[in-house]
Coordinates of C-alpha atoms and ligand atoms in Angstrom, one line a residue:
X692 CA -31.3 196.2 168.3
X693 CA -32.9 193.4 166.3
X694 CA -36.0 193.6 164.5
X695 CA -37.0 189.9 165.3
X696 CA -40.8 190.1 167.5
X697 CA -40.9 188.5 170.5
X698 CA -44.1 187.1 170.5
X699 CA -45.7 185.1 173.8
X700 CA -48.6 183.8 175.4
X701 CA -50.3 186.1 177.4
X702 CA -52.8 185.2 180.0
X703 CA -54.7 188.4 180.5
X704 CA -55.9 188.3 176.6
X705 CA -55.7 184.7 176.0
X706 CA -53.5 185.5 172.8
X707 CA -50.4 185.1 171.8
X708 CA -49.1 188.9 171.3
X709 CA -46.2 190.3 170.2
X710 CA -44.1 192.1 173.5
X711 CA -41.4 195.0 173.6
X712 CA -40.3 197.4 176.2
X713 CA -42.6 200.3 176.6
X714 CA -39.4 202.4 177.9
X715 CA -37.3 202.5 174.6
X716 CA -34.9 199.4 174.8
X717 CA -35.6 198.9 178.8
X718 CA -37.5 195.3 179.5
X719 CA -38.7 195.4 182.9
X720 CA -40.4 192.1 184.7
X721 CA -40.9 190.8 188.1
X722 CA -41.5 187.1 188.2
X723 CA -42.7 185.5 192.1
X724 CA -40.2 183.7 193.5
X725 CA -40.5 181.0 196.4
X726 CA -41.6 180.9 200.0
X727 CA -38.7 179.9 202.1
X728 CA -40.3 177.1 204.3
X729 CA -38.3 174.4 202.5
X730 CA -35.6 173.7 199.8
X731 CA -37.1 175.1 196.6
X732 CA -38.3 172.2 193.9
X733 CA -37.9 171.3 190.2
X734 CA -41.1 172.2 189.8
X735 CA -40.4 175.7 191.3
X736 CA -37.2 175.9 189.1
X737 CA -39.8 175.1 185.6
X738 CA -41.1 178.5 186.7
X739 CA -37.7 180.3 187.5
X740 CA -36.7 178.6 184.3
X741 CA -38.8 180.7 182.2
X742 CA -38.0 183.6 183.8
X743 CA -34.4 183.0 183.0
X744 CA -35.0 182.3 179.3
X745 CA -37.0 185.7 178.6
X746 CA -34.6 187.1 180.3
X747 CA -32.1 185.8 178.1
X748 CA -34.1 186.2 174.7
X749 CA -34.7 189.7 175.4
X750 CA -31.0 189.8 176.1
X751 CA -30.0 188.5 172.5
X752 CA -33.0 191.3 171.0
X753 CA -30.7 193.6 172.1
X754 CA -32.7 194.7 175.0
X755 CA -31.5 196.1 178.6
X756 CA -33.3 193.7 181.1
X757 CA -34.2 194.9 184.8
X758 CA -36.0 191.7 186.1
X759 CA -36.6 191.4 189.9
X760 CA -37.9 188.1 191.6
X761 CA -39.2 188.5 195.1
X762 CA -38.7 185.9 197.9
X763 CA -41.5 185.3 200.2
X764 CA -40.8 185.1 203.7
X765 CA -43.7 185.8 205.3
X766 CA -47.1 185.9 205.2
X767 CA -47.6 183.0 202.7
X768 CA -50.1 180.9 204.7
X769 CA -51.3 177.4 204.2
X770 CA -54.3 177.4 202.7
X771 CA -54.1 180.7 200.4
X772 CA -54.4 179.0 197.0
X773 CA -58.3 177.8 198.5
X774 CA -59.8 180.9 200.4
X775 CA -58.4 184.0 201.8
X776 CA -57.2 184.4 204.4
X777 CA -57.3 180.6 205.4
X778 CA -54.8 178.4 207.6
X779 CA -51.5 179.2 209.0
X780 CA -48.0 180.6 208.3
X781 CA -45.7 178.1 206.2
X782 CA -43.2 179.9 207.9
X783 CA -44.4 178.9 211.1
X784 CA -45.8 175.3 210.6
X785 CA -42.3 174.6 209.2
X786 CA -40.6 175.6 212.4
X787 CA -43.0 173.3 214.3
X788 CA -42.2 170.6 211.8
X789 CA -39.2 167.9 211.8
X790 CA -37.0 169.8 209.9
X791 CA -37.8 172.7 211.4
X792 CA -35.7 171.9 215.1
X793 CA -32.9 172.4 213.8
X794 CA -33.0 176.5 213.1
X795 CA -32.9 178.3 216.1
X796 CA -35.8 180.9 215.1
X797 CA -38.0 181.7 212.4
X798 CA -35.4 184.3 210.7
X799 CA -33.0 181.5 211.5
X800 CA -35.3 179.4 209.3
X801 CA -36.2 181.5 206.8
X802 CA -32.4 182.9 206.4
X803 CA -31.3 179.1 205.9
X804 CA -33.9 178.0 203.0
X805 CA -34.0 181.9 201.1
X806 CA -29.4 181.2 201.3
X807 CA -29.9 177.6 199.8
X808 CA -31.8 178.6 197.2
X809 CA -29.9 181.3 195.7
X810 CA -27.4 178.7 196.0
X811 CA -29.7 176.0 193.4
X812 CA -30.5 179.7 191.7
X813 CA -27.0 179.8 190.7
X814 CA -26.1 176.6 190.0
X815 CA -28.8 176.2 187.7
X816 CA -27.1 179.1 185.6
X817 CA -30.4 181.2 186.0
X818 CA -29.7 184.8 185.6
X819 CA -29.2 186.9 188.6
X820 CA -31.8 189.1 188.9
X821 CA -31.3 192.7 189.2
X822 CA -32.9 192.2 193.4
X823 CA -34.0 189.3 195.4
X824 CA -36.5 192.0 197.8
X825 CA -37.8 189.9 201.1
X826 CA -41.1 190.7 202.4
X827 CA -39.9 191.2 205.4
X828 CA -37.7 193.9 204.2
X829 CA -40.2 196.2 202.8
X830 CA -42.6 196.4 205.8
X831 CA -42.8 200.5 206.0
X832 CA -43.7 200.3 201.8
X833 CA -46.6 197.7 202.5
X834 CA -47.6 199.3 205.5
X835 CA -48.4 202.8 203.5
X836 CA -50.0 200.7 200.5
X837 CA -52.2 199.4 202.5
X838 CA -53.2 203.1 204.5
X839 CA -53.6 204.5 201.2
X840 CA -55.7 201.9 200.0
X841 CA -58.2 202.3 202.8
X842 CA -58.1 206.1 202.3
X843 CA -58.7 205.4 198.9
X844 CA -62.1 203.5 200.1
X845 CA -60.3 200.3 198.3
X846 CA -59.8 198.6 202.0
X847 CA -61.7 198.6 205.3
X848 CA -60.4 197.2 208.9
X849 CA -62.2 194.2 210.5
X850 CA -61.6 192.9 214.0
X851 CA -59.4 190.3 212.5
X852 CA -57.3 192.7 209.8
X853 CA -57.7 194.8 206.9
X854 CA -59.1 193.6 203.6
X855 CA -59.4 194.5 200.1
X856 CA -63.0 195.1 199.0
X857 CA -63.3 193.4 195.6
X858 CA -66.2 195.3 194.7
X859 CA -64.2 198.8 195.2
X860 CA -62.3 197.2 191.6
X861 CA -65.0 196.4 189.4
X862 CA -62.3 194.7 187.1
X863 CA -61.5 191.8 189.7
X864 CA -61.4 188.4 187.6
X865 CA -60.3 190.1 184.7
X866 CA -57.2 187.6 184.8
X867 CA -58.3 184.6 185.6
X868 CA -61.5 184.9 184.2
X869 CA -63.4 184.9 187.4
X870 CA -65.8 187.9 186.7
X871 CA -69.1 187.3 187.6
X872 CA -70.3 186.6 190.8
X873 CA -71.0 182.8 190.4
X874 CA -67.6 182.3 189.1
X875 CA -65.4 184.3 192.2
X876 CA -67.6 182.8 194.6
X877 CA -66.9 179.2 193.5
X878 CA -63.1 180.0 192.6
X879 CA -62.6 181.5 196.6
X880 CA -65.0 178.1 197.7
X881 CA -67.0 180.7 199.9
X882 CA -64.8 180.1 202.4
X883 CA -65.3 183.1 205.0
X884 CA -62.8 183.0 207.4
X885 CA -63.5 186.5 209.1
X886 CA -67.4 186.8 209.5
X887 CA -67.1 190.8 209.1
X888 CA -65.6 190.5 205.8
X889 CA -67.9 192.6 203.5
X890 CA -67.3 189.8 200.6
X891 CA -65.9 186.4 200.9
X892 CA -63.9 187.2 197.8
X893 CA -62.4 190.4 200.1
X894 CA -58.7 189.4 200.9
X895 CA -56.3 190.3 203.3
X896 CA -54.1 192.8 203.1
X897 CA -53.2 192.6 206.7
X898 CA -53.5 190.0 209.6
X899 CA -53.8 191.1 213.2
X900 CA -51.9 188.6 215.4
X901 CA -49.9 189.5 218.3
X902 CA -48.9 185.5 218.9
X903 CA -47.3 185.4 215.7
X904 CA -43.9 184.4 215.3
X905 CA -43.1 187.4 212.9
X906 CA -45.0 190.7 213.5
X907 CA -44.9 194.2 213.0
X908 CA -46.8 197.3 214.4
X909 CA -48.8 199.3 212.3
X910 CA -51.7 201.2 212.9
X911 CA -53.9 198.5 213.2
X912 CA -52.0 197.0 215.9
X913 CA -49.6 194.5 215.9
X914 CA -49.2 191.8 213.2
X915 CA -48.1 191.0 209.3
X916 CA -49.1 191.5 206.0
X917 CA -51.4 189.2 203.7
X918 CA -49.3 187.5 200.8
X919 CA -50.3 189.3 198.2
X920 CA -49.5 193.1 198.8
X921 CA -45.6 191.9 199.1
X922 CA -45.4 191.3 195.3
X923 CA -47.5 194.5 194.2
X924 CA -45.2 196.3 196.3
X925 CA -41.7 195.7 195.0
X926 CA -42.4 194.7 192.0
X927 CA -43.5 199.1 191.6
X928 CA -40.8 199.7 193.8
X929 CA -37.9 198.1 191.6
X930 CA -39.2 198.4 188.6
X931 CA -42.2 201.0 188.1
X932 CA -45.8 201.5 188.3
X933 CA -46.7 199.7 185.1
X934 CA -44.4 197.2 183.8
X935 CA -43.9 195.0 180.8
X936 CA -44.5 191.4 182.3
X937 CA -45.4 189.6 185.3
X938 CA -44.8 185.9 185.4
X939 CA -45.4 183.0 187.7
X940 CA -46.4 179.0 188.1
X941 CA -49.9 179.1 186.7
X942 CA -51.1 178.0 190.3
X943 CA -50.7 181.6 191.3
X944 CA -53.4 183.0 188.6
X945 CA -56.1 183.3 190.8
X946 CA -55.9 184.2 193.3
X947 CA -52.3 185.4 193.7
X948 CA -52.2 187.1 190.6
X949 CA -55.0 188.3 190.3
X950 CA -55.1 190.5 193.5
X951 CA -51.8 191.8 192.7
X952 CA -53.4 193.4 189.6
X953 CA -56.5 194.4 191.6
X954 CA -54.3 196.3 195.1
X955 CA -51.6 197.7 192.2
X956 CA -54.7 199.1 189.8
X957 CA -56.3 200.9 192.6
X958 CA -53.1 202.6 193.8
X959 CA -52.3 204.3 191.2
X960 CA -54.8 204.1 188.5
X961 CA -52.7 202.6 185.8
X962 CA -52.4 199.0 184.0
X963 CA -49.9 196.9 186.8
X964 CA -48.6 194.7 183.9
X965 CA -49.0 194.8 179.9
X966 CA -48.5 191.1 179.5
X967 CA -48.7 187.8 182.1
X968 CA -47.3 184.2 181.4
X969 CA -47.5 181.4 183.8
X970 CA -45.4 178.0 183.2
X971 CA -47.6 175.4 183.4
X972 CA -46.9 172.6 186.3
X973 CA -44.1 170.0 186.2
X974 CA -45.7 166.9 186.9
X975 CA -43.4 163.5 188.0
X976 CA -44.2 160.2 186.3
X977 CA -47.1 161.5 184.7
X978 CA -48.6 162.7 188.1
X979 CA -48.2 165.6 190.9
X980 CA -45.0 165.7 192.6
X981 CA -46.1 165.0 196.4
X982 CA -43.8 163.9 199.3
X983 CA -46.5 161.1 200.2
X984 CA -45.8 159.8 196.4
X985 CA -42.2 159.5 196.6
X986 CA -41.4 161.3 193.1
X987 CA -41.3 164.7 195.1
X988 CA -37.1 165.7 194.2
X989 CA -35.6 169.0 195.3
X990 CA -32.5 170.7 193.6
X991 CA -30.4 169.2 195.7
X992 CA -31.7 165.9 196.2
X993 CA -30.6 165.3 192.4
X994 CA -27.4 167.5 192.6
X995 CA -26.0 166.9 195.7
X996 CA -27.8 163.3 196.2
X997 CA -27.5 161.6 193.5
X998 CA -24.8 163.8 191.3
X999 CA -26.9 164.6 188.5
X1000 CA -25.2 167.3 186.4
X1001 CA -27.1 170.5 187.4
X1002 CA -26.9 171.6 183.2
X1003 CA -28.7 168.2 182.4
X1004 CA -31.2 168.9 185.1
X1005 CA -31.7 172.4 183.8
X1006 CA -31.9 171.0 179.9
X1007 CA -34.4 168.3 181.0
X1008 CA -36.4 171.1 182.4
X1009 CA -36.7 172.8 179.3
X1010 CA -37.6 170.2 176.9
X1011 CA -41.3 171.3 176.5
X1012 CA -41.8 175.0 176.6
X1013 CA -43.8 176.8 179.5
X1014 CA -47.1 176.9 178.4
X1015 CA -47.4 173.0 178.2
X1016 CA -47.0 170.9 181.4
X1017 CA -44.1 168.8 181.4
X1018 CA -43.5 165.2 182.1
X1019 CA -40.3 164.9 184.5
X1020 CA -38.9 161.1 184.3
X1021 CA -35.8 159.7 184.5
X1022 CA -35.5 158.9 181.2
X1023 CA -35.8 162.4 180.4
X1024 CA -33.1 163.0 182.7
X1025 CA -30.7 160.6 181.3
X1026 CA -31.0 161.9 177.7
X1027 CA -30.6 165.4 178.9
X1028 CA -27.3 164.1 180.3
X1029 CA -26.8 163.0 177.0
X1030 CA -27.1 165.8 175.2
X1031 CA -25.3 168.1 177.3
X1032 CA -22.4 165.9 177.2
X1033 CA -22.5 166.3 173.0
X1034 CA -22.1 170.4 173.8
X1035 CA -18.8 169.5 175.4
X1036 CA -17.4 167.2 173.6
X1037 CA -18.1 170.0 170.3
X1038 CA -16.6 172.1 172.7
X1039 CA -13.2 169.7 172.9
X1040 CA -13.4 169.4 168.9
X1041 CA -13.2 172.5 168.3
X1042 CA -10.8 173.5 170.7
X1043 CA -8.4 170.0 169.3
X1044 CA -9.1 171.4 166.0
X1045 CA -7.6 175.1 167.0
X1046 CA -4.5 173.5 168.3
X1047 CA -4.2 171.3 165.4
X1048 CA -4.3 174.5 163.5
X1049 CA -5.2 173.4 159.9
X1050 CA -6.1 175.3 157.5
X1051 CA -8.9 175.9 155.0
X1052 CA -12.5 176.8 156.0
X1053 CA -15.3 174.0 154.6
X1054 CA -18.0 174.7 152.8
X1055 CA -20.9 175.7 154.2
X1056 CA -19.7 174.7 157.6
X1057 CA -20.1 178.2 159.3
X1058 CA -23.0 179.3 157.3
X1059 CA -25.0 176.4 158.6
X1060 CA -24.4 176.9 161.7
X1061 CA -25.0 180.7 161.8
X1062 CA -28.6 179.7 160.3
X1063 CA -29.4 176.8 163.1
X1064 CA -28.0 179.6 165.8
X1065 CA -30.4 182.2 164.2
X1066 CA -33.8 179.9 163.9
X1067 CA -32.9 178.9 167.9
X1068 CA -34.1 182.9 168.4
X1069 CA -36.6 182.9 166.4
X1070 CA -38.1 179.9 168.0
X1071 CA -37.3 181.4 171.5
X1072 CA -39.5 184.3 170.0
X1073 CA -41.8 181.9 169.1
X1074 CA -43.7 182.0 173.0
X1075 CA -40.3 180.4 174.3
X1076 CA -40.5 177.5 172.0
X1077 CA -37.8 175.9 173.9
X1078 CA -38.4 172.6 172.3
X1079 CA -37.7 173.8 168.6
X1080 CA -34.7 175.9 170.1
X1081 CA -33.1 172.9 171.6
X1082 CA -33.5 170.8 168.5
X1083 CA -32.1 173.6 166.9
X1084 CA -29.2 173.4 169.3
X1085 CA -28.6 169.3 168.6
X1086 CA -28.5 170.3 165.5
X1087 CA -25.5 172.0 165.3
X1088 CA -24.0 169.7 167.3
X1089 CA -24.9 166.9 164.0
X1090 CA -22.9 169.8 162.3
X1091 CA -19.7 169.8 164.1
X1092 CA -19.4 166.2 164.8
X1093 CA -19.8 165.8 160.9
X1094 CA -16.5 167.8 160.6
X1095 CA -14.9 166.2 163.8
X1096 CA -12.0 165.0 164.3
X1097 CA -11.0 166.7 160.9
X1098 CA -12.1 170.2 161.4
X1099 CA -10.0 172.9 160.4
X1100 CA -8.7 175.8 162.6
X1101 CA -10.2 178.1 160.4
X1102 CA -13.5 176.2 161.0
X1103 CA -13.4 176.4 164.9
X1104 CA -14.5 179.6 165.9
X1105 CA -17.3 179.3 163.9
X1106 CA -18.1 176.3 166.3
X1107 CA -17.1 178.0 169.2
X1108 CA -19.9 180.9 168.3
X1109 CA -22.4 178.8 168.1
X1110 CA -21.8 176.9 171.5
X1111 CA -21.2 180.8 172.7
X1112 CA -25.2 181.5 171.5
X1113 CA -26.5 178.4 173.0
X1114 CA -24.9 179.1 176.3
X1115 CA -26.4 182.2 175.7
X1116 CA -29.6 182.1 174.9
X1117 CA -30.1 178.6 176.5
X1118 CA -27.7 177.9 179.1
X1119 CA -27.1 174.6 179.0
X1120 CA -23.4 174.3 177.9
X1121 CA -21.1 175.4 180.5
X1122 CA -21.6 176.8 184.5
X1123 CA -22.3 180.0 184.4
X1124 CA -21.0 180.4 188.3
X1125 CA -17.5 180.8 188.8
X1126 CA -16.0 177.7 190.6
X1127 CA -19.3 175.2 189.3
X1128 CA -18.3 171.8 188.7
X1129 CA -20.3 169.0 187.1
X1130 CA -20.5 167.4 190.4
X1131 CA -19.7 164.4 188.3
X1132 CA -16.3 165.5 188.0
X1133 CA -14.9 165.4 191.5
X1134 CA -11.6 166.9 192.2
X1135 CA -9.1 164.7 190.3
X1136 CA -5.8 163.9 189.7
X1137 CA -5.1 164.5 186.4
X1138 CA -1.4 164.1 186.4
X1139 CA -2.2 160.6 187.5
X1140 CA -5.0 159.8 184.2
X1141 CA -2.0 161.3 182.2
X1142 CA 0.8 158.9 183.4
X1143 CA -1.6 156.1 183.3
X1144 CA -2.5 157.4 179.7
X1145 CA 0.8 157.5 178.5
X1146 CA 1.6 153.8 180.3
X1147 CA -1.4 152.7 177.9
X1148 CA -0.1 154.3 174.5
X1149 CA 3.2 152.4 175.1
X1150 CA 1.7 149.4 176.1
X1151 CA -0.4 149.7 172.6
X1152 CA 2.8 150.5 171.2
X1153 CA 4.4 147.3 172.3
X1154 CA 1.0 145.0 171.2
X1155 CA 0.7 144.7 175.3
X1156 CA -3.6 145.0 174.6
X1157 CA -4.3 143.1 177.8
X1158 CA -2.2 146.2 179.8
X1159 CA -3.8 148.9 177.5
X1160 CA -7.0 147.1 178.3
X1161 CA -6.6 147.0 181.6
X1162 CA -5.8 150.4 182.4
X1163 CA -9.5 151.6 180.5
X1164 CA -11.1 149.1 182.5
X1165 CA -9.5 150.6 185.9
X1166 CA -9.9 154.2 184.6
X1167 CA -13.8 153.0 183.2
X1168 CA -14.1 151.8 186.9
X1169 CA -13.1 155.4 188.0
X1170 CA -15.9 156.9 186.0
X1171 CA -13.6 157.8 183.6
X1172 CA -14.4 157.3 179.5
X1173 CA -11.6 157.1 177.3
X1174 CA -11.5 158.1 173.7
X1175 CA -9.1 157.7 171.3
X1176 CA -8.5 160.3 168.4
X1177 CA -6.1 161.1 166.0
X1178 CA -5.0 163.9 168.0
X1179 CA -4.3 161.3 171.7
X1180 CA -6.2 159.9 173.6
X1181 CA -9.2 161.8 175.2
X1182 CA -11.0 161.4 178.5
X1183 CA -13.7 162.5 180.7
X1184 CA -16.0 161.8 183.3
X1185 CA -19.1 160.1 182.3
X1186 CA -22.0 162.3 183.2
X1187 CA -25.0 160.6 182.3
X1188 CA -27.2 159.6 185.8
Ligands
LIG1416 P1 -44.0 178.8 196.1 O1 -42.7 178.6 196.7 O2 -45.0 177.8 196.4 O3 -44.5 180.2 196.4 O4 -43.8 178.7 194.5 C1 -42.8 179.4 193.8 C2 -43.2 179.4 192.3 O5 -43.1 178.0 191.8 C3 -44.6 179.9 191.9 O6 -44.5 180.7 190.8 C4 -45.4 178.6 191.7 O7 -46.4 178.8 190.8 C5 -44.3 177.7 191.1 N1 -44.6 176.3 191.2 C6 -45.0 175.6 192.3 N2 -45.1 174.2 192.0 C7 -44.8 174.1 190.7 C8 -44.8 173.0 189.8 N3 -45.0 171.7 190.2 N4 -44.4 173.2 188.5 C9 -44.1 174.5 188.1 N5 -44.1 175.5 188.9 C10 -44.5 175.4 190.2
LIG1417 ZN1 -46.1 187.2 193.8

């Protein structure tokens, strides 16, 4: 195990404080994952994102990692972020909605969106975490939280549903700062949407609704659980009654978060989470992402739409670490492409360089790159500093484009460790998925590019440059870049959006 101290931002204390496994060795974190109503965003994937890259820091510290993110599938209604419990089921309105005709049901629905994003999940090289538990699955567990926390005099049952009585957990606000009286009731807008609710901070832990399209029957009758009790739930069920971190989109401080903390506390007495981060929002063109805008883009809409590389999406998304919003442009996107491309083609020179197989190691060469590959963790240590670790990153790639085309066999693997510690600890040089292309690189030919190759060495040979010419112009046409090395010719497909 490493001695390096993961150090990171954490919201409850304001500081930035160092963080290790309370169970010897054992890192255990839930992170909130979507609501299935639509295909999951880039701004959704910022947050999954960081989840990924603790996950993969505390990998390289040596640490095991059990990190479950939930998926929301019910429950999550429309106007939760501004009172409680206000508006309707996302769930539902997006079955009403345009999209929304072609699913058959609401499971149909929400079976359909929580499938395509594993799919973006994976193709974005995030981890896999150790479960993906649906709301809907865990209906008996929320059922009997909720039971014992009206036993427990934390909850009381209205006409309407069962709340949580803030006042039962004198420690509510302690996350998002919302403590005294003034500050809650401006934070919830003193919106009272059930007149019997005792507080109009109280939120609901279960909805009474025999109309709705999902619904369960408990002992207050027939309906479905309020959005919050979901996470507190599982995340205790996977992964234990205190854990070691809790992230999420900083949208879901208050009040999402912040009610987890308060239903968790009061079942069992002990501190729900030793450390919370929340990623800060991506914004598009220097403003919100909103459908009505036109800069709102979805996984697929750049992957499968407009064949970005899903790597240079994922780079682009980590150029500015968590805990500063980030500025999504094009531009951004394009150098990402960039840059990603420079990981493979160290990859190729080091691989050319293995099958050349001369000797001699160079000086300094490996050592350099050992030190770049060991101040990338330490800035990922630094609170996720994802902006030193990729320049870190670049700048091994300066390294082994110095050597290039000359680099020794006995200089390669060092190379090929380093790209290995990137992928690692960064993911953004290779799929991680079996069977992921760069959907860049469609299915090709290549015995074709190689007779068409080997047509334009001997037409070089002969001083025929208008045929050599031609054929890179055809193969350019293709999407296909040429290079020419000492070792052959090279080619690829050109990546960059
Ligand atoms: P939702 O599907 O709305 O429940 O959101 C899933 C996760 O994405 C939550 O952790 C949100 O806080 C996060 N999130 C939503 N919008 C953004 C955004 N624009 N930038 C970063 N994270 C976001
Ligand atoms: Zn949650």
């Amino acid at each position: 195990m490493s001695d390096r101290v993961l150090r990171l931002s954490d919201t409850m204390t304001n500081r930035l404080r160092p963080v290790a496994p309370v169970q010897s060795g054992h890192f255990r974190f839930y992170s909130c994952g979507p609501t299935v109503y639509s295909y999951a965003h880039i701004g959704n994937f910022r947050t999954f994102l960081t989840a990924d890259l603790l996950y993969r820091t505390c990998e390289r510290l040596g640490w095991k990692v059990s990190y479950v993110s939930n998926i929301t599938d019910v429950g999550h209604l429309t106007q939760d972020d501004m009172a409680d419990a206000a508006g309707e089921d996302k769930m539902a309105k997006a079955l009403r909605s345009k999209e929304g005709e072609r699913f058959a049901n609401i499971w149909d629905l929400a079976e359909h969106y929580a499938d395509a994003f594993k799919a973006d999940w994976m193709r974005m090289n995030l981890r896999k975490p150790l479960v993906w538990p649906k709301a809907t699955q865990h209906m008996r567990e929320q059922i009997l939280a909720i039971e014992k926390l009206i036993q427990t005099g934390h909850a009381y049952e209205t006409p309407t549903g069962v709340y949580f009585d803030v006042s039962s957990f004198p420690e509510y606000g302690k996350l998002s700062n919302n403590r005294d009286q003034e500050r809650l009731l401006r934070a919830v807008r003193n919106i009272v949407t059930d007149e019997n609710k005792r507080h109009p901070a109280d939120f609901a832990l279960w909805k009474k609704d025999d109309k709705h399209l999902m619904q369960w029957y408990s002992p207050w009758g027939w309906g479905f659980p309020g959005w919050h009790i979901e996470c507190s739930v599982m995340a205790m069920q996977y992964l234990g009654e205190t854990i070691d971190l809790h992230a999420g989109g900083e949208d879901l401080i208050f009040p999402h978060h912040e009610c987890e903390i308060a239903q968790s506390e009061s079942l069992t007495g002990k501190t729900f989470a030793n450390t919370w981060i929340h990623t800060r929002f991506l914004q598009v063109d220097g403003e919100k992402m909103s459908k009505s805008k036109g800069n709102f883009y979805t996984v697929r809409d750049l992957v499968d739409g407009e064949r970005v590389d899903p790597l240079a999406l994922r780079y682009a998304l980590i150029t500015v670490p968590y805990g500063k919003p980030l500025n999504f442009t094009r531009q951004t996107l394009r150098d990402a492409a960039q840059n990603v491309d420079r990981f493979r083609e160290c990859a190729r020179l080091a691989e050319a360089a293995k099958a050349r197989g001369a000797k001699g190691a160079s000086a300094g060469f490996a050592e350099s790159l050992r030190q770049l590959a060991d101040e990338m963790l330490e800035a990922m240590c630094d609170d996720l500093n994802t902006s030193v670790a990729l320049a870190k990153a670049l700048g091994g790639t300066s390294v082994i484009f110095k050597a290039g085309d000359s680099m020794t066999a006995d200089d390669a693997p060092a190379a090929l460790a380093f790209l290995d510690e990137v992928q690692a600890l960064l993911g953004i040089v290779r799929p991680e998925q079996a069977g992921v292309q760069a959907p860049s690189a469609p299915p090709v030919d290549e015995e074709r590019i190689e007779a068409l190759l080997a047509e334009r060495a001997a037409a070089k040979k002969a001083r025929d440059f208008a045929k050599a010419d031609a054929i890179r112009d055809q193969l350019e046409a293709e999407g296909i870049e040429l290079r020419d090395t000492p070792a052959g010719t090279l080619w690829r497909f050109k990546t960059t959006p």
